[in-house]
mmCIF file of C-alpha atoms and ligand atoms in Angstrom:
data_model
loop_
_atom_site.group_PDB
_atom_site.id
_atom_site.type_symbol
_atom_site.label_atom_id
_atom_site.label_comp_id
_atom_site.label_asym_id
_atom_site.label_seq_id
_atom_site.Cartn_x
_atom_site.Cartn_y
_atom_site.Cartn_z
ATOM 1 C CA MET E 23 5.281 -13.964 -17.274
ATOM 2 C CA GLN E 24 1.844 -15.535 -17.538
ATOM 3 C CA GLU E 25 1.452 -17.332 -20.750
ATOM 4 C CA GLU E 26 -1.474 -18.986 -22.479
ATOM 5 C CA ASN E 27 -0.666 -21.227 -25.489
ATOM 6 C CA GLY E 28 2.834 -19.734 -25.230
ATOM 7 C CA LYS E 29 1.419 -16.239 -25.720
ATOM 8 C CA LYS E 30 1.579 -13.162 -23.559
ATOM 9 C CA ARG E 31 -1.804 -12.468 -21.948
ATOM 10 C CA GLU E 32 -3.632 -9.476 -23.367
ATOM 11 C CA THR E 33 -4.514 -6.958 -20.638
ATOM 12 C CA ARG E 34 -7.715 -5.131 -21.231
ATOM 13 C CA LEU E 35 -8.162 -1.572 -20.021
ATOM 14 C CA PHE E 36 -11.545 -0.525 -18.792
ATOM 15 C CA ARG E 37 -12.094 3.166 -18.135
ATOM 16 C CA VAL E 38 -15.075 3.598 -15.883
ATOM 17 C CA SER E 39 -17.729 6.325 -16.202
ATOM 18 C CA ASP E 40 -21.214 6.582 -14.689
ATOM 19 C CA GLU E 41 -22.643 5.457 -18.073
ATOM 20 C CA ASN E 42 -20.661 2.225 -18.434
ATOM 21 C CA PHE E 43 -20.135 1.378 -14.759
ATOM 22 C CA ASP E 44 -22.725 -1.431 -14.795
ATOM 23 C CA SER E 45 -21.510 -3.221 -17.902
ATOM 24 C CA ILE E 46 -17.782 -2.900 -17.040
ATOM 25 C CA LEU E 47 -18.448 -4.291 -13.559
ATOM 26 C CA ASP E 48 -20.402 -7.183 -15.050
ATOM 27 C CA GLU E 49 -17.536 -8.068 -17.403
ATOM 28 C CA ALA E 50 -14.885 -7.747 -14.664
ATOM 29 C CA ALA E 51 -17.042 -9.904 -12.362
ATOM 30 C CA GLU E 52 -17.182 -12.519 -15.121
ATOM 31 C CA ILE E 53 -13.476 -12.598 -15.496
ATOM 32 C CA ILE E 54 -13.047 -13.117 -11.673
ATOM 33 C CA ARG E 55 -15.632 -15.914 -11.739
ATOM 34 C CA MET E 56 -13.798 -17.601 -14.572
ATOM 35 C CA GLY E 57 -10.563 -17.553 -12.415
ATOM 36 C CA GLY E 58 -8.891 -14.542 -14.018
ATOM 37 C CA THR E 59 -7.183 -11.524 -12.602
ATOM 38 C CA VAL E 60 -8.435 -7.846 -12.573
ATOM 39 C CA ALA E 61 -6.793 -4.842 -11.104
ATOM 40 C CA PHE E 62 -8.939 -1.924 -9.753
ATOM 41 C CA PRO E 63 -8.766 1.071 -7.699
ATOM 42 C CA THR E 64 -9.487 1.227 -3.967
ATOM 43 C CA GLU E 65 -9.331 4.225 -1.643
ATOM 44 C CA THR E 66 -5.916 3.079 -0.450
ATOM 45 C CA VAL E 67 -4.085 1.865 -3.519
ATOM 46 C CA TYR E 68 -4.860 -0.190 -6.596
ATOM 47 C CA GLY E 69 -5.420 -3.868 -5.871
ATOM 48 C CA LEU E 70 -4.877 -6.923 -8.065
ATOM 49 C CA GLY E 71 -8.031 -9.112 -7.474
ATOM 50 C CA ALA E 72 -8.716 -12.813 -8.087
ATOM 51 C CA ASP E 73 -11.268 -15.304 -6.514
ATOM 52 C CA GLY E 74 -9.751 -15.681 -3.169
ATOM 53 C CA LEU E 75 -11.220 -19.075 -2.564
ATOM 54 C CA ASN E 76 -9.957 -20.516 -5.889
ATOM 55 C CA PRO E 77 -6.255 -21.637 -5.628
ATOM 56 C CA ASP E 78 -5.688 -21.633 -9.310
ATOM 57 C CA ALA E 79 -6.837 -18.046 -9.539
ATOM 58 C CA VAL E 80 -4.826 -16.996 -6.556
ATOM 59 C CA LEU E 81 -1.687 -18.622 -8.064
ATOM 60 C CA LYS E 82 -2.095 -16.139 -11.086
ATOM 61 C CA ILE E 83 -1.714 -13.267 -8.648
ATOM 62 C CA PHE E 84 1.572 -14.732 -7.328
ATOM 63 C CA GLU E 85 2.829 -15.343 -10.846
ATOM 64 C CA ALA E 86 1.783 -11.871 -12.177
ATOM 65 C CA LYS E 87 3.310 -9.916 -9.217
ATOM 66 C CA GLU E 88 6.282 -12.262 -8.915
ATOM 67 C CA ARG E 89 5.344 -12.406 -5.236
ATOM 68 C CA PRO E 90 7.336 -14.778 -3.026
ATOM 69 C CA PRO E 91 5.158 -17.834 -2.267
ATOM 70 C CA GLY E 92 4.176 -17.827 1.414
ATOM 71 C CA ASN E 93 3.558 -14.119 1.647
ATOM 72 C CA PRO E 94 -0.117 -14.006 2.686
ATOM 73 C CA LEU E 95 -2.830 -12.237 0.712
ATOM 74 C CA SER E 96 -5.622 -10.341 2.327
ATOM 75 C CA LEU E 97 -9.220 -10.658 1.128
ATOM 76 C CA LEU E 98 -11.652 -7.874 0.266
ATOM 77 C CA VAL E 99 -15.231 -8.500 1.551
ATOM 78 C CA HIS E 100 -18.452 -6.719 0.511
ATOM 79 C CA SER E 101 -20.637 -7.305 3.623
ATOM 80 C CA ARG E 102 -20.421 -8.586 7.163
ATOM 81 C CA GLU E 103 -22.312 -11.716 5.898
ATOM 82 C CA ASP E 104 -19.150 -12.640 3.896
ATOM 83 C CA LEU E 105 -17.141 -12.854 7.125
ATOM 84 C CA GLY E 106 -18.494 -16.178 8.333
ATOM 85 C CA LYS E 107 -17.485 -17.796 5.102
ATOM 86 C CA VAL E 108 -13.755 -17.028 5.578
ATOM 87 C CA ALA E 109 -13.188 -16.383 9.330
ATOM 88 C CA LYS E 110 -14.000 -18.006 12.650
ATOM 89 C CA ASN E 111 -13.800 -17.190 16.406
ATOM 90 C CA ILE E 112 -14.097 -13.479 15.607
ATOM 91 C CA PRO E 113 -13.420 -11.650 18.820
ATOM 92 C CA GLU E 114 -15.748 -8.909 19.978
ATOM 93 C CA LYS E 115 -13.072 -6.285 19.594
ATOM 94 C CA ALA E 116 -12.753 -7.105 15.851
ATOM 95 C CA PHE E 117 -16.429 -6.304 15.459
ATOM 96 C CA ARG E 118 -15.887 -2.981 17.228
ATOM 97 C CA LEU E 119 -13.050 -2.129 14.750
ATOM 98 C CA MET E 120 -15.443 -3.027 11.863
ATOM 99 C CA ASP E 121 -18.164 -0.724 13.342
ATOM 100 C CA ALA E 122 -15.597 2.052 13.646
ATOM 101 C CA PHE E 123 -13.475 1.787 10.477
ATOM 102 C CA TRP E 124 -15.356 -0.270 7.839
ATOM 103 C CA PRO E 125 -15.695 0.372 4.967
ATOM 104 C CA GLY E 126 -12.282 1.914 5.132
ATOM 105 C CA PRO E 127 -8.471 1.528 5.200
ATOM 106 C CA LEU E 128 -8.273 -1.128 7.929
ATOM 107 C CA THR E 129 -7.197 -4.842 7.376
ATOM 108 C CA ILE E 130 -8.248 -6.993 10.266
ATOM 109 C CA VAL E 131 -6.342 -10.302 10.685
ATOM 110 C CA LEU E 132 -8.574 -13.125 12.023
ATOM 111 C CA GLU E 133 -8.534 -16.860 12.311
ATOM 112 C CA LYS E 134 -9.259 -18.338 8.942
ATOM 113 C CA ASN E 135 -11.872 -20.966 7.943
ATOM 114 C CA ASP E 136 -11.047 -24.142 6.010
ATOM 115 C CA THR E 137 -12.762 -22.599 2.928
ATOM 116 C CA VAL E 138 -9.575 -20.242 2.494
ATOM 117 C CA PRO E 139 -7.037 -22.061 0.523
ATOM 118 C CA GLU E 140 -3.504 -22.313 1.972
ATOM 119 C CA ILE E 141 -2.027 -20.453 -0.952
ATOM 120 C CA THR E 142 -4.217 -17.370 -0.093
ATOM 121 C CA SER E 143 -3.211 -17.299 3.490
ATOM 122 C CA GLY E 144 0.434 -18.110 2.907
ATOM 123 C CA ASN E 145 -0.065 -21.308 4.949
ATOM 124 C CA LEU E 146 -0.898 -19.185 7.954
ATOM 125 C CA PRO E 147 -3.876 -20.130 10.169
ATOM 126 C CA SER E 148 -5.177 -16.568 9.899
ATOM 127 C CA ILE E 149 -6.409 -14.301 7.102
ATOM 128 C CA GLY E 150 -6.413 -10.537 6.659
ATOM 129 C CA LEU E 151 -9.932 -9.034 5.782
ATOM 130 C CA ARG E 152 -10.840 -5.538 4.649
ATOM 131 C CA MET E 153 -14.061 -3.862 3.404
ATOM 132 C CA PRO E 154 -12.895 -1.165 1.075
ATOM 133 C CA ASP E 155 -14.532 2.268 0.952
ATOM 134 C CA HIS E 156 -14.772 2.346 -2.904
ATOM 135 C CA ARG E 157 -17.721 1.406 -5.018
ATOM 136 C CA ILE E 158 -15.677 -0.474 -7.709
ATOM 137 C CA PRO E 159 -14.170 -3.300 -5.487
ATOM 138 C CA LEU E 160 -17.359 -3.419 -3.415
ATOM 139 C CA GLU E 161 -19.416 -3.989 -6.515
ATOM 140 C CA LEU E 162 -16.843 -6.424 -7.992
ATOM 141 C CA VAL E 163 -16.909 -8.588 -4.828
ATOM 142 C CA LYS E 164 -20.696 -8.512 -4.763
ATOM 143 C CA ARG E 165 -21.086 -9.309 -8.428
ATOM 144 C CA ALA E 166 -18.350 -12.020 -8.473
ATOM 145 C CA GLY E 167 -19.988 -13.630 -5.465
ATOM 146 C CA THR E 168 -16.672 -14.375 -3.746
ATOM 147 C CA PRO E 169 -14.182 -12.516 -1.562
ATOM 148 C CA LEU E 170 -11.342 -11.184 -3.602
ATOM 149 C CA ALA E 171 -7.687 -11.903 -2.799
ATOM 150 C CA ALA E 172 -6.327 -8.476 -3.446
ATOM 151 C CA PRO E 173 -2.779 -7.514 -2.753
ATOM 152 C CA SER E 174 -1.522 -4.157 -4.154
ATOM 153 C CA ALA E 175 -1.300 -4.299 -7.932
ATOM 154 C CA ASN E 176 2.497 -3.787 -8.352
ATOM 155 C CA LEU E 177 5.367 -6.063 -9.169
ATOM 156 C CA SER E 178 6.593 -7.347 -5.836
ATOM 157 C CA GLY E 179 9.242 -5.000 -4.388
ATOM 158 C CA LYS E 180 7.933 -1.953 -6.350
ATOM 159 C CA PRO E 181 6.060 0.889 -4.754
ATOM 160 C CA SER E 182 2.231 0.309 -4.621
ATOM 161 C CA PRO E 183 0.190 1.827 -7.438
ATOM 162 C CA SER E 184 -1.908 4.801 -6.794
ATOM 163 C CA LEU E 185 -2.850 5.243 -10.502
ATOM 164 C CA ALA E 186 -3.948 2.788 -13.197
ATOM 165 C CA ILE E 187 -0.816 3.692 -15.348
ATOM 166 C CA HIS E 188 1.283 2.349 -12.464
ATOM 167 C CA VAL E 189 -0.498 -0.931 -12.746
ATOM 168 C CA LEU E 190 0.057 -1.134 -16.481
ATOM 169 C CA ALA E 191 3.692 -0.133 -16.053
ATOM 170 C CA ASP E 192 4.164 -3.249 -13.838
ATOM 171 C CA LEU E 193 1.647 -5.750 -14.962
ATOM 172 C CA ASN E 194 0.636 -5.058 -18.580
ATOM 173 C CA GLY E 195 0.574 -8.581 -20.322
ATOM 174 C CA ARG E 196 0.442 -10.379 -16.964
ATOM 175 C CA ILE E 197 -3.138 -9.914 -15.920
ATOM 176 C CA ASP E 198 -6.440 -10.024 -17.654
ATOM 177 C CA ALA E 199 -7.808 -6.436 -17.038
ATOM 178 C CA VAL E 200 -7.300 -3.205 -15.301
ATOM 179 C CA ILE E 201 -10.304 -0.932 -14.400
ATOM 180 C CA ASP E 202 -9.197 2.706 -14.462
ATOM 181 C CA GLY E 203 -11.195 4.522 -11.873
ATOM 182 C CA GLY E 204 -8.858 7.504 -11.275
ATOM 183 C CA GLY E 205 -6.338 8.137 -8.501
ATOM 184 C CA SER E 206 -6.538 6.468 -5.071
ATOM 185 C CA ALA E 207 -7.884 8.893 -2.471
ATOM 186 C CA ILE E 208 -5.431 7.999 0.182
ATOM 187 C CA GLY E 209 -2.442 6.689 -1.639
ATOM 188 C CA LEU E 210 -0.906 4.487 1.087
ATOM 189 C CA GLU E 211 -1.844 0.807 1.917
ATOM 190 C CA SER E 212 -4.291 0.028 4.803
ATOM 191 C CA THR E 213 -3.381 -0.303 8.415
ATOM 192 C CA VAL E 214 -3.103 -4.013 9.235
ATOM 193 C CA VAL E 215 -4.035 -5.184 12.751
ATOM 194 C CA ASP E 216 -3.586 -8.770 13.930
ATOM 195 C CA MET E 217 -6.652 -9.531 16.193
ATOM 196 C CA THR E 218 -5.635 -13.151 16.733
ATOM 197 C CA VAL E 219 -3.301 -12.107 19.604
ATOM 198 C CA GLU E 220 -4.020 -10.202 22.736
ATOM 199 C CA PRO E 221 -3.135 -7.454 22.960
ATOM 200 C CA PRO E 222 -3.619 -6.951 19.158
ATOM 201 C CA VAL E 223 -0.549 -6.084 17.093
ATOM 202 C CA VAL E 224 -0.344 -3.372 14.390
ATOM 203 C CA LEU E 225 1.522 -5.043 11.474
ATOM 204 C CA ARG E 226 1.478 -2.089 9.128
ATOM 205 C CA LEU E 227 0.538 1.586 9.642
ATOM 206 C CA GLY E 228 -1.847 3.197 7.216
ATOM 207 C CA ALA E 229 -4.556 5.848 7.406
ATOM 208 C CA VAL E 230 -5.991 4.434 10.618
ATOM 209 C CA GLY E 231 -3.571 5.467 13.394
ATOM 210 C CA VAL E 232 -2.580 3.678 16.541
ATOM 211 C CA ASP E 233 -4.351 6.206 18.636
ATOM 212 C CA GLU E 234 -7.500 5.708 16.770
ATOM 213 C CA LEU E 235 -7.366 2.040 17.208
ATOM 214 C CA GLU E 236 -6.712 2.416 20.862
ATOM 215 C CA LYS E 237 -9.727 4.600 21.351
ATOM 216 C CA VAL E 238 -11.851 1.740 20.013
ATOM 217 C CA ILE E 239 -10.279 -1.449 21.415
ATOM 218 C CA GLY E 240 -7.834 -0.266 24.124
ATOM 219 C CA LYS E 241 -4.068 -1.134 24.127
ATOM 220 C CA VAL E 242 -2.488 -2.469 20.989
ATOM 221 C CA ARG E 243 1.128 -3.339 20.466
ATOM 222 C CA SER E 244 2.930 -1.300 17.749
ATOM 223 C CA THR E 245 6.313 -0.038 16.705
ATOM 224 C CA TYR E 246 4.553 2.883 15.070
ATOM 225 C CA THR E 247 4.181 5.410 17.827
ATOM 226 C CA GLY E 248 5.054 8.565 15.758
ATOM 227 C CA ALA E 249 8.459 9.851 14.796
ATOM 228 C CA GLU E 250 10.430 7.532 17.086
ATOM 229 C CA LYS E 251 9.740 4.650 19.342
ATOM 230 C CA LYS E 252 9.059 5.806 22.880
ATOM 231 C CA ALA E 253 11.325 4.468 25.561
ATOM 232 C CA GLY E 254 9.648 1.396 27.182
ATOM 233 C CA ASP E 255 7.415 0.547 24.139
ATOM 234 C CA ALA E 256 7.162 -3.030 23.477
ATOM 235 C CA VAL E 257 8.492 -3.873 19.931
ATOM 236 C CA PRO E 258 6.612 -6.892 18.479
ATOM 237 C CA GLU E 259 8.717 -9.552 16.781
ATOM 238 C CA LYS E 260 8.390 -9.621 13.067
ATOM 239 C CA GLN E 261 5.234 -11.556 12.353
ATOM 240 C CA ALA E 262 4.929 -14.184 9.618
ATOM 241 C CA GLY E 263 3.167 -11.697 7.313
ATOM 242 C CA GLN E 264 5.730 -8.891 7.761
ATOM 243 C CA LYS E 265 8.923 -10.531 6.594
ATOM 244 C CA TYR E 266 8.341 -9.522 2.873
ATOM 245 C CA SER E 267 6.985 -6.070 3.693
ATOM 246 C CA HIS E 268 9.730 -4.107 1.963
ATOM 247 C CA TYR E 269 9.435 -2.280 -1.247
ATOM 248 C CA THR E 270 12.317 -0.067 -2.555
ATOM 249 C CA PRO E 271 12.718 1.763 -5.889
ATOM 250 C CA ASN E 272 15.710 0.611 -7.896
ATOM 251 C CA THR E 273 17.358 3.926 -7.413
ATOM 252 C CA LEU E 274 19.039 4.475 -4.082
ATOM 253 C CA VAL E 275 16.926 6.629 -1.738
ATOM 254 C CA VAL E 276 18.631 8.814 0.895
ATOM 255 C CA LEU E 277 16.181 10.023 3.442
ATOM 256 C CA VAL E 278 16.716 13.126 5.703
ATOM 257 C CA GLU E 279 14.441 13.542 8.685
ATOM 258 C CA GLY E 280 14.518 15.382 11.981
ATOM 259 C CA GLU E 281 12.355 17.372 14.325
ATOM 260 C CA ARG E 282 13.541 20.818 13.066
ATOM 261 C CA GLU E 283 12.256 21.379 9.482
ATOM 262 C CA GLU E 284 14.815 24.015 8.476
ATOM 263 C CA LYS E 285 17.630 21.698 9.587
ATOM 264 C CA VAL E 286 16.307 19.001 7.274
ATOM 265 C CA SER E 287 16.128 21.401 4.367
ATOM 266 C CA GLU E 288 19.789 22.525 5.134
ATOM 267 C CA LYS E 289 21.019 18.999 5.365
ATOM 268 C CA ILE E 290 19.413 18.021 2.083
ATOM 269 C CA GLY E 291 21.133 21.032 0.463
ATOM 270 C CA ILE E 292 24.471 20.091 1.825
ATOM 271 C CA LEU E 293 24.044 16.495 0.533
ATOM 272 C CA LEU E 294 22.860 17.664 -2.821
ATOM 273 C CA GLU E 295 25.868 19.926 -3.350
ATOM 274 C CA ASP E 296 28.146 17.016 -2.282
ATOM 275 C CA TYR E 297 26.618 14.413 -4.591
ATOM 276 C CA LEU E 298 26.403 16.810 -7.565
ATOM 277 C CA SER E 299 30.082 17.826 -7.043
ATOM 278 C CA LYS E 300 30.995 14.102 -7.286
ATOM 279 C CA GLY E 301 29.199 13.883 -10.693
ATOM 280 C CA HIS E 302 26.086 11.982 -9.441
ATOM 281 C CA LYS E 303 22.763 12.448 -11.074
ATOM 282 C CA VAL E 304 20.432 13.366 -8.191
ATOM 283 C CA GLY E 305 16.589 13.512 -7.955
ATOM 284 C CA LEU E 306 14.822 15.349 -5.181
ATOM 285 C CA LEU E 307 11.592 14.248 -3.531
ATOM 286 C CA LEU E 308 10.620 17.424 -1.635
ATOM 287 C CA SER E 309 8.000 19.364 0.364
ATOM 288 C CA ASP E 310 7.136 22.716 -1.121
ATOM 289 C CA GLU E 311 8.913 24.318 1.814
ATOM 290 C CA THR E 312 12.196 22.636 1.234
ATOM 291 C CA ALA E 313 11.921 23.444 -2.462
ATOM 292 C CA GLY E 314 11.276 27.062 -1.660
ATOM 293 C CA PHE E 315 14.460 27.088 0.536
ATOM 294 C CA PHE E 316 16.424 25.652 -2.435
ATOM 295 C CA THR E 317 15.123 28.206 -4.747
ATOM 296 C CA ALA E 318 16.247 30.946 -2.362
ATOM 297 C CA GLU E 319 19.657 29.337 -2.021
ATOM 298 C CA GLY E 320 19.996 28.962 -5.710
ATOM 299 C CA LEU E 321 20.223 25.136 -5.618
ATOM 300 C CA SER E 322 18.907 22.816 -8.202
ATOM 301 C CA ALA E 323 19.087 19.156 -9.057
ATOM 302 C CA ASN E 324 18.664 16.910 -12.173
ATOM 303 C CA GLU E 325 15.088 16.079 -11.354
ATOM 304 C CA CYS E 326 12.598 17.211 -8.701
ATOM 305 C CA PHE E 327 9.080 15.841 -7.627
ATOM 306 C CA LEU E 328 7.159 18.053 -5.255
ATOM 307 C CA LEU E 329 4.868 16.302 -2.610
ATOM 308 C CA GLY E 330 3.129 19.430 -1.489
ATOM 309 C CA SER E 331 3.281 21.365 1.834
ATOM 310 C CA ARG E 332 4.911 19.669 4.794
ATOM 311 C CA LYS E 333 1.853 20.773 6.718
ATOM 312 C CA GLU E 334 -0.374 18.602 4.524
ATOM 313 C CA PRO E 335 0.825 14.900 4.934
ATOM 314 C CA GLU E 336 -2.501 13.716 3.404
ATOM 315 C CA GLU E 337 -1.556 15.391 0.119
ATOM 316 C CA ALA E 338 1.928 14.168 0.164
ATOM 317 C CA ALA E 339 0.767 10.536 0.909
ATOM 318 C CA LYS E 340 -1.494 10.644 -2.110
ATOM 319 C CA ARG E 341 1.570 11.553 -4.268
ATOM 320 C CA LEU E 342 4.328 9.669 -2.684
ATOM 321 C CA PHE E 343 4.281 6.405 -4.780
ATOM 322 C CA GLU E 344 3.757 8.530 -8.043
ATOM 323 C CA GLY E 345 6.800 10.537 -6.992
ATOM 324 C CA LEU E 346 8.974 7.465 -6.230
ATOM 325 C CA ARG E 347 7.981 5.904 -9.534
ATOM 326 C CA ALA E 348 8.538 9.005 -11.562
ATOM 327 C CA LEU E 349 11.953 9.679 -10.170
ATOM 328 C CA ASP E 350 12.923 5.917 -10.336
ATOM 329 C CA ALA E 351 12.228 6.027 -14.143
ATOM 330 C CA LYS E 352 14.728 8.863 -14.731
ATOM 331 C CA GLY E 353 17.962 6.907 -14.630
ATOM 332 C CA LEU E 354 19.255 8.849 -11.535
ATOM 333 C CA ASP E 355 22.177 7.690 -9.340
ATOM 334 C CA LEU E 356 20.167 8.594 -6.143
ATOM 335 C CA ILE E 357 17.000 10.267 -4.767
ATOM 336 C CA LEU E 358 17.253 12.685 -1.890
ATOM 337 C CA ALA E 359 13.924 12.455 0.074
ATOM 338 C CA ASP E 360 12.549 15.075 2.496
ATOM 339 C CA GLY E 361 11.357 13.743 5.687
ATOM 340 C CA SER E 362 10.193 17.041 7.112
ATOM 341 C CA PHE E 363 6.457 16.377 6.971
ATOM 342 C CA SER E 364 4.126 16.842 9.840
ATOM 343 C CA LEU E 365 3.477 13.629 11.766
ATOM 344 C CA GLU E 366 -0.179 14.481 12.290
ATOM 345 C CA GLY E 367 -2.834 12.365 10.384
ATOM 346 C CA LEU E 368 -1.184 10.319 7.706
ATOM 347 C CA GLY E 369 2.247 11.830 8.460
ATOM 348 C CA ALA E 370 3.333 8.843 10.631
ATOM 349 C CA ALA E 371 2.400 6.417 7.854
ATOM 350 C CA LEU E 372 4.038 8.582 5.195
ATOM 351 C CA LEU E 373 7.322 8.790 7.165
ATOM 352 C CA ASN E 374 7.170 4.940 7.595
ATOM 353 C CA ARG E 375 6.911 4.459 3.784
ATOM 354 C CA LEU E 376 9.777 6.926 3.246
ATOM 355 C CA ARG E 377 11.910 4.947 5.653
ATOM 356 C CA GLU E 378 11.061 1.640 3.988
ATOM 357 C CA ALA E 379 11.973 3.052 0.598
ATOM 358 C CA ALA E 380 15.255 4.496 1.949
ATOM 359 C CA SER E 381 18.602 2.635 2.026
ATOM 360 C CA VAL E 382 20.362 5.424 3.798
ATOM 361 C CA ARG E 383 18.765 7.634 6.529
ATOM 362 C CA HIS E 384 20.133 10.791 8.064
ATOM 363 C CA VAL E 385 18.522 12.257 11.239
ATOM 364 C CA VAL E 386 19.431 15.847 11.936
HETATM 365 O O1 TXA Z 414 -4.719 -1.184 1.320
HETATM 366 C C1 TXA Z 414 -4.471 -2.350 1.150
HETATM 367 O O2 TXA Z 414 -4.374 -3.108 2.104
HETATM 368 C C2 TXA Z 414 -4.225 -2.753 -0.316
HETATM 369 C C3 TXA Z 414 -5.533 -2.692 -1.126
HETATM 370 C C4 TXA Z 414 -5.321 -3.213 -2.444
HETATM 371 O O3 TXA Z 414 -6.550 -3.384 -0.463
HETATM 372 N N1 TXA Z 414 -3.750 -4.159 -0.291
HETATM 373 C C5 TXA Z 414 -2.410 -4.416 0.151
HETATM 374 O O4 TXA Z 414 -2.192 -5.868 0.146
HETATM 375 O O5 TXA Z 414 -1.650 -3.723 0.434
HETATM 376 P P1 TXA Z 414 -0.732 -6.369 0.200
HETATM 377 O O6 TXA Z 414 -0.931 -7.962 0.036
HETATM 378 O O7 TXA Z 414 0.176 -5.669 -0.658
HETATM 379 O O8 TXA Z 414 -0.488 -6.124 1.689
HETATM 380 C C6 TXA Z 414 -1.183 -6.873 2.782
HETATM 381 C C7 TXA Z 414 -0.348 -6.936 3.956
HETATM 382 C C8 TXA Z 414 0.974 -7.637 3.684
HETATM 383 O O9 TXA Z 414 1.984 -6.979 4.399
HETATM 384 C C9 TXA Z 414 0.735 -9.067 4.157
HETATM 385 O O10 TXA Z 414 1.950 -9.708 4.537
HETATM 386 C C10 TXA Z 414 -0.139 -8.726 5.438
HETATM 387 O O11 TXA Z 414 -0.914 -7.726 5.021
HETATM 388 N N2 TXA Z 414 -1.039 -9.807 5.727
HETATM 389 C C11 TXA Z 414 -1.961 -10.360 5.046
HETATM 390 N N3 TXA Z 414 -2.485 -11.442 5.665
HETATM 391 C C12 TXA Z 414 -1.849 -11.540 6.843
HETATM 392 C C13 TXA Z 414 -1.907 -12.515 7.834
HETATM 393 N N4 TXA Z 414 -2.763 -13.531 7.883
HETATM 394 N N5 TXA Z 414 -1.019 -12.382 8.911
HETATM 395 C C14 TXA Z 414 -0.200 -11.382 8.919
HETATM 396 N N6 TXA Z 414 -0.082 -10.479 7.957
HETATM 397 C C15 TXA Z 414 -0.925 -10.584 6.926
HETATM 398 MG MG1 MG Z 415 1.913 -4.671 -1.389
#
């Protein structure tokens, strides 16, 4: 808990509208310049920002999130001119990625400059950079006049926040302010690609897919090749920045996935009956189609959160963290999660997040 004079920090809530945008952004930028912490929406998830070049400010992020020291933060930038301040020896391929995907959900890991404090980069010689596609963080970076260290605005180990209420649930009393700018359009964290190695390595899959990266820069190394790793694909070793990547709800998550959608629904039904018969309180995280199958079969659980159609992984991605948080708050013994979503578009990243959240995985 961050304390000032032994007191809990008061977290201010700014609700942005077109009328007050300017004054709120000025106030928030002032908090950042003074070395404080402000959470804000981005198109991926909410971020917790502080002056990325001020080690005392960055320490506040680690304290508020209870983030393990050494886990590197990435920086949000506002323009290409900011790059030279924080990165060096930028490869030509990295510029091609910026042309193709910035502003947007792609974090590019580059060699860092000495201006970036060690606490920000987790003592690594590299730094992740992203130009977000959202006017609030872009303006905040611009008005604060410094790149923002901005990890997801959740307690370490919790699902990332896609709404301001998620941020408050985790960080109220630990940070200076939250800007409520509505729900995150994507709902999953950015794709992270390490451009300090050749071929580049995908460290985390987000809305920018492996195929899309390869169209722009040629071969990349990745474990994320769709549903399953293809035979013969190289698996990159865990990189320094990846060792802390797991977040899991407190409630046990059991994931059912498989190529045949009806089989997945059937298996979830069998597991549900089994757990209920043993007296467990069960929550369901389902596609509309599996929910429809359950209604037809006369099955029901203690709690259910619908992610939308399995044919629309974009919609499901937007609601995933909300669903995990909502079910996690219900005091259940376990959550049965539906892995029958299409792997097109955001589907591969969605399945990846479901797998990370799950402690038990059934493939049917
Ligand atoms: O979409 C996003 O990227 C969001 C929004 C708020 O911008 N941010 C976010 O930050 O998800 P964070 O810190 O929760 O995740 C950044 C990921 C982490 O897995 C971190 O370990 C990795 O990027 N990372 C950052 N810098 C790195 C580096 N120099 N080398 C390897 N991995 C790095
Ligand atoms: Mg995070």
